[in-house]
Phi, psi and omega in degrees: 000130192276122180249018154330132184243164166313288202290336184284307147001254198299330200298323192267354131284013175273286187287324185292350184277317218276340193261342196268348192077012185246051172246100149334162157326286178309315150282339159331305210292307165330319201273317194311320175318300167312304186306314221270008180242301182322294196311284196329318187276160178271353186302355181305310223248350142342152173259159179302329191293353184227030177271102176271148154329295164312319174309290198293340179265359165268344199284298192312297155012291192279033231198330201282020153308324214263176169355132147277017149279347159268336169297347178274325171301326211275330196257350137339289168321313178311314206276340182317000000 
């Protein structure tokens, strides 16, 4: 049984776009920023496999202080 938790996820499609070039520098640092608001929730430490819809529509819930272009980013990630 596969337990990838979400942030270990994105964290590894993170460094691989950044080890493969096909990040700049400047969005490496940008997306690991975005990421670093998912990490704060507990759906971070969650396995992907049991990461519900709802699960993800209550963590956007908590979310609506910032932007809606980071919120587009966070869900970018999600979507990876």
């Amino acid at each position: 049984e596969n337990n990838v938790t979400l942030m270990e996820m994105i964290n590894s499609l993170i460094d691989e776009g950044y080890k493969a070039n096909t990040l700049s520098p400047a969005s490496y640092k940008r997306i690991q920023d975005t990421s670093k608001i998912i990490e704060r929730d507990i759906i971070a430490d969650m396995p992907l496999q049991d990461i519900t819809n709802q699960d993800f529509i209550r963590f956007l819930g908590t979310i609506t202080n910032y932007s809606n272009s980071v919120i587009s980013k966070i869900y970018g990630l999600k979507r990876s």
